[in-house]
């Protein structure tokens, strides 16, 4: 009787795992995950050298993990198991207090950051206009009281102070501005980005560093455009029990024109793109998502700002329109144009290099600052 039982169980397991493997092979392969808003691992390229140095196995493991059948369901099941077992993290995302999912920020490569600051300092030397530098702390730094006890992570405050001390640029103290309002909804609970409210305080920190008058929140009316935003942290952690976020705006788009550049050809864009609220990546509502270059023209007047940035500036741009006539949003991940030439050709008055700390630590194209 026992032998028959074990044979049935073994057969069921074989059928289950064999079927999953077969489906994984036969189903069409996606190159992008809208759930996680990232590119999926490509099929590994075989070579003896890659096998010997271990890259082939690492890439194979990543490929299988990204393309296994029912992957989203597996991620969610794993998250439930982690939670039930008492663990406080899944896929690099902490299950934090107040229904908050906070990405872990690991210790960065100090040598890389040293080189990146050297690139920034070269920009300061070459540019004939003022250069400002700001790093946005993550939710793990500002909301550290929400993290599970003893949760490991980089000391972002220390790293930012050290990087600022090494920079020739004028620095923007965004950390203090955010920490002063840490009990407010500065970041999305389900995503790594800051909210429009967090971007508001960040904008005032920028204006303070530049000697510009601050904005008053009382002058704006908050408009909620979505109550169903589940961001990348929600997707990566598989934490389907966490309720969705709201997306709010403050600054109206009246009179503001936007020219986007996705493929080398300028196209008319918008400060807000309502169609993006119907897709998974609702954060793309701001400016339409990642793009190499975006020029925002405002009737408010003021100088021309070149903003070398990551996606955090998508929701910052509306506030910047209140103090600048033009904001040129330049993303080095997709744009290899010479920054020095761009400053001269477009009559830029000020340059702001603004990144989240986590993205700055990982950005591979900061060498463009020196070009």
PDB file of C-alpha atoms in Angstrom, residues 22 123 156:
ATOM      1  CA  UNK A  22       7.511  21.652 -21.110  1.00  0.00           C
ATOM      2  CA  UNK A 123      31.538  68.486 -15.886  1.00  0.00           C
ATOM      3  CA  UNK A 156      22.724  56.075   2.573  1.00  0.00           C
TER       4      UNK A 156
END
